CSV table of C-alpha atoms in Angstrom, one decimal:
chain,number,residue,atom,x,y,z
A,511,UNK,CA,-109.1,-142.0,-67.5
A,512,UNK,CA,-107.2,-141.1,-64.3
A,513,UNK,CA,-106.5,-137.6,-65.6
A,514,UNK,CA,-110.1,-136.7,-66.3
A,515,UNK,CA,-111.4,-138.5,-63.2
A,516,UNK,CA,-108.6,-136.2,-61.1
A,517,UNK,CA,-110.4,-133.3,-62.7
A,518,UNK,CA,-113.7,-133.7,-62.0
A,519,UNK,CA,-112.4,-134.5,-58.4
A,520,UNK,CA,-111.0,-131.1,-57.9
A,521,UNK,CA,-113.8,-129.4,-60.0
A,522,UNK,CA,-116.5,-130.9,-57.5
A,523,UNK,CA,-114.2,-129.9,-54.5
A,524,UNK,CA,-113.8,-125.9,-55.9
A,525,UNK,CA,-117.7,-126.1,-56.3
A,526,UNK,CA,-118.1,-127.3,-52.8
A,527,UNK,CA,-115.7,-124.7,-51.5
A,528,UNK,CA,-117.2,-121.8,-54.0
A,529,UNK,CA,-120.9,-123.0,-52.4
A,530,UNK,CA,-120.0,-123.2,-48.7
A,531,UNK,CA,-118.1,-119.6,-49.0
A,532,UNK,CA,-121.1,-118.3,-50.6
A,533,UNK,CA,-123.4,-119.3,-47.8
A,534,UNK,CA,-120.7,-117.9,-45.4
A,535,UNK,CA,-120.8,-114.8,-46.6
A,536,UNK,CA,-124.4,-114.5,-47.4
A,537,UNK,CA,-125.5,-115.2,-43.5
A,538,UNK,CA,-122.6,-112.6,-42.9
A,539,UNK,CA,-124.1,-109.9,-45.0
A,540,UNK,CA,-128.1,-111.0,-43.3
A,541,UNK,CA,-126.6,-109.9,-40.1
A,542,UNK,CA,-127.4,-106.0,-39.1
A,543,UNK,CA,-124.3,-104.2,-41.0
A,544,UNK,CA,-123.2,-100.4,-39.8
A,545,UNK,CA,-124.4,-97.7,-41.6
A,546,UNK,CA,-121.8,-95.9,-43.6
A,547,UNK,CA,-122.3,-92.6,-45.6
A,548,UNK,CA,-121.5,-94.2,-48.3
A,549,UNK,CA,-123.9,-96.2,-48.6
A,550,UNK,CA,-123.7,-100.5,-48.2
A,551,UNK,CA,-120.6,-101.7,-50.1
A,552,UNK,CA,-121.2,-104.2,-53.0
A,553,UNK,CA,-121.0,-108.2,-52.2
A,554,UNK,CA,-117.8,-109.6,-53.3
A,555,UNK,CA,-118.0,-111.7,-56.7
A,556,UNK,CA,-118.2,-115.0,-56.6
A,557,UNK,CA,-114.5,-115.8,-58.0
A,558,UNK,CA,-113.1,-113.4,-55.3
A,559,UNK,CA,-115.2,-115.5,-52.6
A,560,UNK,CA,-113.7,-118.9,-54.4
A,561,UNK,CA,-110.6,-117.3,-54.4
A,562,UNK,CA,-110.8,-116.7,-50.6
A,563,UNK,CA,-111.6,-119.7,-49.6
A,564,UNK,CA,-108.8,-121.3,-51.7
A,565,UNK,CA,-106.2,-119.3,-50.5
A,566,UNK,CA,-107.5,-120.1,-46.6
A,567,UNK,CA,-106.3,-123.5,-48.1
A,568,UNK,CA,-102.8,-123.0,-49.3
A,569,UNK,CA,-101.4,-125.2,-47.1
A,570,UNK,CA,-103.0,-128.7,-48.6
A,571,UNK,CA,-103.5,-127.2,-52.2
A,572,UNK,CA,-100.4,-124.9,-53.3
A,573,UNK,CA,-98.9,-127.3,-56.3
A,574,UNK,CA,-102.7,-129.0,-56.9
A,575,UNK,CA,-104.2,-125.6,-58.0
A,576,UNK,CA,-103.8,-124.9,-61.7
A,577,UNK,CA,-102.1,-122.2,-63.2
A,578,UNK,CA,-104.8,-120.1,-64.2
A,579,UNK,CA,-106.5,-120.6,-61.0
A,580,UNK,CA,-103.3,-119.7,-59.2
A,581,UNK,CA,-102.7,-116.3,-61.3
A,582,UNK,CA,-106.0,-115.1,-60.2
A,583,UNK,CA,-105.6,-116.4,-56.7
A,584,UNK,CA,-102.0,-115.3,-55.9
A,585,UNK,CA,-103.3,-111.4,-55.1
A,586,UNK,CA,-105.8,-112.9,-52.9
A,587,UNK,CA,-103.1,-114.4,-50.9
A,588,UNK,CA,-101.3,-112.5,-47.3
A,589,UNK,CA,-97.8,-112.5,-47.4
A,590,UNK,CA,-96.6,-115.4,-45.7
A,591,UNK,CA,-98.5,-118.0,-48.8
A,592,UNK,CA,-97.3,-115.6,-51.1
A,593,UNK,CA,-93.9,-116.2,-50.1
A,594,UNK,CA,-94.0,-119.9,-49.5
A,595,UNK,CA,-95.6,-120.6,-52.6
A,596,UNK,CA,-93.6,-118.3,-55.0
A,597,UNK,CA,-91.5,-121.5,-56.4
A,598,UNK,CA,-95.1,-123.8,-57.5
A,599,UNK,CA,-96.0,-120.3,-59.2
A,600,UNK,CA,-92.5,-120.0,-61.0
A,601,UNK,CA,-92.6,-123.6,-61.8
A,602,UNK,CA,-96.5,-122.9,-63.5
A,603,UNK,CA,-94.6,-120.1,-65.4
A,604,UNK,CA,-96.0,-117.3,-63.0
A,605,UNK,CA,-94.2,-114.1,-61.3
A,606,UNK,CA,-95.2,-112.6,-58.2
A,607,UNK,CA,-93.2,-109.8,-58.7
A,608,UNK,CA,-95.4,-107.1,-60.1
A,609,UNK,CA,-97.7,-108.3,-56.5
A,610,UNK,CA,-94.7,-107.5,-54.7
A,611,UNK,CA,-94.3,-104.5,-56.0
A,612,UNK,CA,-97.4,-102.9,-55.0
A,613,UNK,CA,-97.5,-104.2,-51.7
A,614,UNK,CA,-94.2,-102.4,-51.1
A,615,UNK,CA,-95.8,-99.1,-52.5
A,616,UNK,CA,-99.5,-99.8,-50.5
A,617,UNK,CA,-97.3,-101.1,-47.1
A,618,UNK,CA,-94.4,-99.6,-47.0
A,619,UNK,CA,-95.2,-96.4,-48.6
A,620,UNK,CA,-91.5,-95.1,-49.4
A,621,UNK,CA,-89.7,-95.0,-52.8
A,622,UNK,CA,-86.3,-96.9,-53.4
A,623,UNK,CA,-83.4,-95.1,-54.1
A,624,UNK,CA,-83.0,-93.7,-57.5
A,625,UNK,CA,-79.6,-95.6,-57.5
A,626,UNK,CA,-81.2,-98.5,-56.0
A,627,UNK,CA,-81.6,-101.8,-58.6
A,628,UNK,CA,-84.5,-104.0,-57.1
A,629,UNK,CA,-83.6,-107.8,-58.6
A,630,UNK,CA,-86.2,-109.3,-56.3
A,631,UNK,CA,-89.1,-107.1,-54.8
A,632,UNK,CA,-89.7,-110.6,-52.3
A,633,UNK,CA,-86.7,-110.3,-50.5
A,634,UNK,CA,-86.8,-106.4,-50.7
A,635,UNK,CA,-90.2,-106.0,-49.1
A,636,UNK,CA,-89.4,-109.5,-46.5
A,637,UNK,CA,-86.4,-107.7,-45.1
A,638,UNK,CA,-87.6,-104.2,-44.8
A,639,UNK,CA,-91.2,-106.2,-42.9
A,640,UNK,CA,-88.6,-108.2,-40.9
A,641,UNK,CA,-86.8,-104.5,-39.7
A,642,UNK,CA,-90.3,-103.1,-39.1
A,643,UNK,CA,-91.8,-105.8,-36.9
A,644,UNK,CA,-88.4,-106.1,-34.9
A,645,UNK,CA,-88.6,-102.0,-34.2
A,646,UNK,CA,-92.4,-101.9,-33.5
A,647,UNK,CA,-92.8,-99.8,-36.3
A,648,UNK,CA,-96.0,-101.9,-38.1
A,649,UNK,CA,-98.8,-103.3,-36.8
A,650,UNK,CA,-99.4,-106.6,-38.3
A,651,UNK,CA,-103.0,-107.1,-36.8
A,652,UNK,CA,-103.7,-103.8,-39.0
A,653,UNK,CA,-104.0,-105.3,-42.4
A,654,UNK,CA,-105.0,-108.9,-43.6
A,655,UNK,CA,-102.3,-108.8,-45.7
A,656,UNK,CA,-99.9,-109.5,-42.8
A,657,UNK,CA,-101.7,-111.2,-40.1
A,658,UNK,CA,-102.0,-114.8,-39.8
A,659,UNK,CA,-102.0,-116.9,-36.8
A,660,UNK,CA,-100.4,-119.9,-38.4
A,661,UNK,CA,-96.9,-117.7,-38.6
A,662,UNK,CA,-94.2,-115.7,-37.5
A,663,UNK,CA,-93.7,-112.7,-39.0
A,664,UNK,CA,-90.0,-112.5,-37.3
A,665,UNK,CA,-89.2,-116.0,-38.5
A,666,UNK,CA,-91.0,-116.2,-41.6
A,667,UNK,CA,-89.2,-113.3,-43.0
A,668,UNK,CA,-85.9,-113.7,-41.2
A,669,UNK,CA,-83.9,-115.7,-44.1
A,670,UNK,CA,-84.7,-113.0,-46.2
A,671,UNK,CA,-82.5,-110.9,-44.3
A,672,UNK,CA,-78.9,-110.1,-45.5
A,673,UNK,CA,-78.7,-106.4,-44.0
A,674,UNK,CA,-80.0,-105.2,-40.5
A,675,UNK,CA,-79.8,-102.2,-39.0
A,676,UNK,CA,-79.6,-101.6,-35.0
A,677,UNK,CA,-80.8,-98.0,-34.1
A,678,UNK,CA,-81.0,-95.7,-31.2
A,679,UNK,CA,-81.2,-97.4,-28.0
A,680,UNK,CA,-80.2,-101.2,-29.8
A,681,UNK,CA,-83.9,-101.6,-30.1
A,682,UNK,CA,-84.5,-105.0,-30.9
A,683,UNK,CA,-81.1,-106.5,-29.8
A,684,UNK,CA,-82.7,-107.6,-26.7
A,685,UNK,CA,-86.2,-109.6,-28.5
A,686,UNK,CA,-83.6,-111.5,-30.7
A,687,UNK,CA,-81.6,-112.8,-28.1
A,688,UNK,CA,-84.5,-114.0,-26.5
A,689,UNK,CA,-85.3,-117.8,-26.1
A,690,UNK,CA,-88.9,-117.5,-28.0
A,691,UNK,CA,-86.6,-115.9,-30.9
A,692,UNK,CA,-84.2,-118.3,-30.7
A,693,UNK,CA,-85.2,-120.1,-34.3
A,694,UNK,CA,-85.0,-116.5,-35.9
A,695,UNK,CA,-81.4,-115.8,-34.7
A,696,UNK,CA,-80.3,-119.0,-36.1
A,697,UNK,CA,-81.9,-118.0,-38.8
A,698,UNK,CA,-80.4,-114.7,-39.1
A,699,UNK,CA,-76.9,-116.4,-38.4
A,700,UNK,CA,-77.2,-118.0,-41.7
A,701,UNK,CA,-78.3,-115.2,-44.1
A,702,UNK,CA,-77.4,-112.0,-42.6
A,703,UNK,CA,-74.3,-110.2,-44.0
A,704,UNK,CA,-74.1,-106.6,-43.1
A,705,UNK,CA,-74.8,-105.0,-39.7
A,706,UNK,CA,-75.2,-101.5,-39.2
A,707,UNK,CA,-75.8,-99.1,-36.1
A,708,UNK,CA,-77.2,-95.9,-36.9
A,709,UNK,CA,-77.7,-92.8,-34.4
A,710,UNK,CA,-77.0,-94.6,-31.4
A,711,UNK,CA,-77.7,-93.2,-28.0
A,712,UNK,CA,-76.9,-93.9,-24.5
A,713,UNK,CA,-78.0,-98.0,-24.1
A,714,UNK,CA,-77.9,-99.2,-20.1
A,715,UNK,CA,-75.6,-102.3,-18.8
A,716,UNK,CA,-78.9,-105.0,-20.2
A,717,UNK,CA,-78.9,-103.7,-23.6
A,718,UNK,CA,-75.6,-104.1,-23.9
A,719,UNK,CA,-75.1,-107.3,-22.8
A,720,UNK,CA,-78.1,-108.5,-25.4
A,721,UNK,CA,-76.1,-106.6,-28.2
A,722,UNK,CA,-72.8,-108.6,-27.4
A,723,UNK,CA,-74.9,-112.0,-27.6
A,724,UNK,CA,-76.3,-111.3,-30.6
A,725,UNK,CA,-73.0,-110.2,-32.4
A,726,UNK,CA,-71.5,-113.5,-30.7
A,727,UNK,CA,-73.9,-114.9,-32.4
A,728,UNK,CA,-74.3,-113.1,-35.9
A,729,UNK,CA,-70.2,-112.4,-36.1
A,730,UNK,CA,-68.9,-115.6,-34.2
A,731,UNK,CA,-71.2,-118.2,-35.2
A,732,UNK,CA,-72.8,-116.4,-38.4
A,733,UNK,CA,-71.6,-115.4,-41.8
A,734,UNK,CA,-71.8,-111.6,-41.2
A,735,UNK,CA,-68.6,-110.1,-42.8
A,736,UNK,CA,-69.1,-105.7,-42.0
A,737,UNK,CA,-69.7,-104.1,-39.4
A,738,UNK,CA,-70.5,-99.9,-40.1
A,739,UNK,CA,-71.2,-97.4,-37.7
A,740,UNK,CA,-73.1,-94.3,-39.1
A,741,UNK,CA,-73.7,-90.8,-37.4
A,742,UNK,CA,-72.4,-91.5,-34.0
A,743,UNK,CA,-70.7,-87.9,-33.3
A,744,UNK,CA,-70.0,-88.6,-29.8
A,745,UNK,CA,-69.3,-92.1,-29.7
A,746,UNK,CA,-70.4,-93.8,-26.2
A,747,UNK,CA,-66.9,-95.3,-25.2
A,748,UNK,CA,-67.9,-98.7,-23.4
A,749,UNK,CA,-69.8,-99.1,-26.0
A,750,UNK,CA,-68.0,-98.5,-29.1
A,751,UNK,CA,-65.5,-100.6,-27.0
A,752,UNK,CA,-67.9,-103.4,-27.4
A,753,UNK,CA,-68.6,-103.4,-30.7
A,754,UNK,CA,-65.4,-102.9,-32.3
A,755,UNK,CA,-64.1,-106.0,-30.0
A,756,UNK,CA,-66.9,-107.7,-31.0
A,757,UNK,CA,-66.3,-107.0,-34.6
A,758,UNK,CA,-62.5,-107.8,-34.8
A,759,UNK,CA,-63.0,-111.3,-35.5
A,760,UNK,CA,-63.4,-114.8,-34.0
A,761,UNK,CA,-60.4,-117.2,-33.1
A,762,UNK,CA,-61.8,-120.2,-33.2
A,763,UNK,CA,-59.7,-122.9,-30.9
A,764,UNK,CA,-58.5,-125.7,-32.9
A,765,UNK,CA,-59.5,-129.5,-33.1
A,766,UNK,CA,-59.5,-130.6,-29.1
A,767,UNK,CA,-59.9,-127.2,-27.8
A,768,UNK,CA,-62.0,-125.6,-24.9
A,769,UNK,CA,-65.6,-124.5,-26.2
A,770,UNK,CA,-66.5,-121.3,-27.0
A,771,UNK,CA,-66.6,-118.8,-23.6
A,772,UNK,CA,-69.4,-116.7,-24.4
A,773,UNK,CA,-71.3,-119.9,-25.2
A,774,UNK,CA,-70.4,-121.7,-22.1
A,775,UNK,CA,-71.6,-118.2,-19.9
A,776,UNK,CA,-74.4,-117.9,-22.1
A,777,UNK,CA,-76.1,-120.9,-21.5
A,778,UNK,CA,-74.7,-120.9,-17.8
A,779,UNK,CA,-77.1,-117.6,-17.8
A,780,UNK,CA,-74.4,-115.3,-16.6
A,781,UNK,CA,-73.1,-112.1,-18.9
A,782,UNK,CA,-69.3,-112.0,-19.3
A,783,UNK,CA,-67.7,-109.2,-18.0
A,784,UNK,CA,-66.2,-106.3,-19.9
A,785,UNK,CA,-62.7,-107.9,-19.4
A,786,UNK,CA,-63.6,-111.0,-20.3
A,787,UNK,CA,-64.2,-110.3,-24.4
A,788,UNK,CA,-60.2,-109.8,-24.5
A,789,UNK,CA,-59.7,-113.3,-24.2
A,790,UNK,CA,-61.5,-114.0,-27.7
A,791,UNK,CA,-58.0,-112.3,-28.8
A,792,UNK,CA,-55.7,-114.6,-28.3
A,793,UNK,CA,-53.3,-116.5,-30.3
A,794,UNK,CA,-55.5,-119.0,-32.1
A,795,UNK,CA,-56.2,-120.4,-35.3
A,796,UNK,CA,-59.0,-117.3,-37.3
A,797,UNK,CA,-62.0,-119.0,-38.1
A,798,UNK,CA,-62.1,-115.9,-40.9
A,799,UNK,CA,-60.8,-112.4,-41.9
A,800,UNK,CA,-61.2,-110.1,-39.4
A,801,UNK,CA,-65.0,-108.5,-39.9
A,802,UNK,CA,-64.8,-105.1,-41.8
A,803,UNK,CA,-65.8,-101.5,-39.6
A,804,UNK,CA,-66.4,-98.3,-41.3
A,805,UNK,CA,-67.1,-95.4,-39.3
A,806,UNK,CA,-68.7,-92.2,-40.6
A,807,UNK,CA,-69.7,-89.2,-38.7
């Protein structure tokens, strides 16, 4: 009797939920509504309206909905619930990929590679929306899609990150070493593998202090194992200086030893200075293989 009685619960609840939309969106639609040239847009169905109001409630519901439900709810659904609920749908014997998909074409708007294999459109389209929200580059307030208040777009989408890209003037270097983004680079410490720089131009004596924090942090205290530079023709020298030191590798002191230097002047608030990044050179034991740099013009 428990099983039937559960139903009926939830089937009273969805009615409730289907009925209170409805009235929602029926005293929006009394309101005075701008003229179009197209004429007045038909209401929304009432599934789509159920389906709204479900998906507002992720958060309590997520396993509880049924799979058929789900399947017609998951499109419904911005980003950030798509994501988070993507194992309850695999464990109801749903994909989210084909949803994926087309939010990379409608979004994104750019075509992989031809010798590009997508496995997992998630991660594809969470990395490139991590990338265009640290550059500036999409407005997340634009589409419902990707706004919600309950989330971070940075930290939501950072541990989908395993290759970043630093462009131009190290845009973005200086937001992740900031204190609010603290939980993202920890984040990022954790998943990110590659790091590129790509048509880098002249960076003053701030931006290069946040870029040598964050590679402390993604190369010293991460799991990032390259390094590449790409078109850089006429390399800035302190700061190719930088990065390859950087870049050469961490000797971590052994059981008993000092802390780490950087992170002693980091959280004493003061910058090394250029001289001082030698010392991480010395003769002790490698926490790993030196990271790998390749440099193309």
């Amino acid at each position: 009797m428990a099983a039937p009685e559960a139903w009926r619960a939830r089937s009273c609840w969805f009615c409730e939920v289907a009925a209170a939309t409805t009235m929602e969106a029926t005293s929006r639609e009394a309101a005075p509504a701008k003229s179009s040239a197209s004429g007045p847009s038909a209401p929304p169905a009432l599934f789509e309206l159920c389906g709204r109001a479900v998906s507002a409630h992720m958060g309590v519901l997520e396993s509880g909905v049924w799979g058929p439900i789900l399947q017609s709810i998951l499109p419904l659904l911005n980003i950030y619930y798509l994501e988070r609920i993507e194992e309850t749908a695999l464990k109801k014997g749903l994909s989210t990929q084909a949803i994926w998909r087309r939010l990379w074409d409608e979004l994104m708007k750019t075509r992989p590679s031809g010798l590009e294999s997508v496995t997992c459109w998630r991660a594809k389209f969470m990395e490139a929306f991590f990338s265009h929200v640290l550059r500036g580059t999409i407005d997340v307030s634009s589409d419902k899609r990707l706004c919600d208040q309950r989330f971070s777009p940075l930290l939501h989408s950072s541990r989908h990150v395993r290759q970043l890209t630093i462009c131009n003037m190290l845009q973005g270097a200086t937001e992740l070493v900031a204190e609010p983004n603290r939980r993202v680079l920890e984040t990022l410490a954790s998943s990110l593998h590659t790091l590129k720089f790509r048509h880098l131009l002249f960076s003053d004596v701030a931006a290069q202090q946040s870029l040598r924090q964050l590679l402390h942090q993604l190369i010293h205290h991460g799991v990032v194992n390259q390094v590449s530079l790409y078109s850089w023709p006429v390399p800035e020298s302190a700061l190719f200086i930088l990065i390859l030191t950087m870049s050469a590798g961490f000797w971590q002191p052994g059981p008993g030893g000092p802390p780490c230097r950087l992170c002693g002047e980091a959280s004493r608030g003061r910058a090394p200075s250029r001289d001082e990044s030698s010392l991480l050179l010395g003769s002790r034991r490698p926490r790993r293989d030196a990271a790998e740099r390749c440099a193309a013009a």
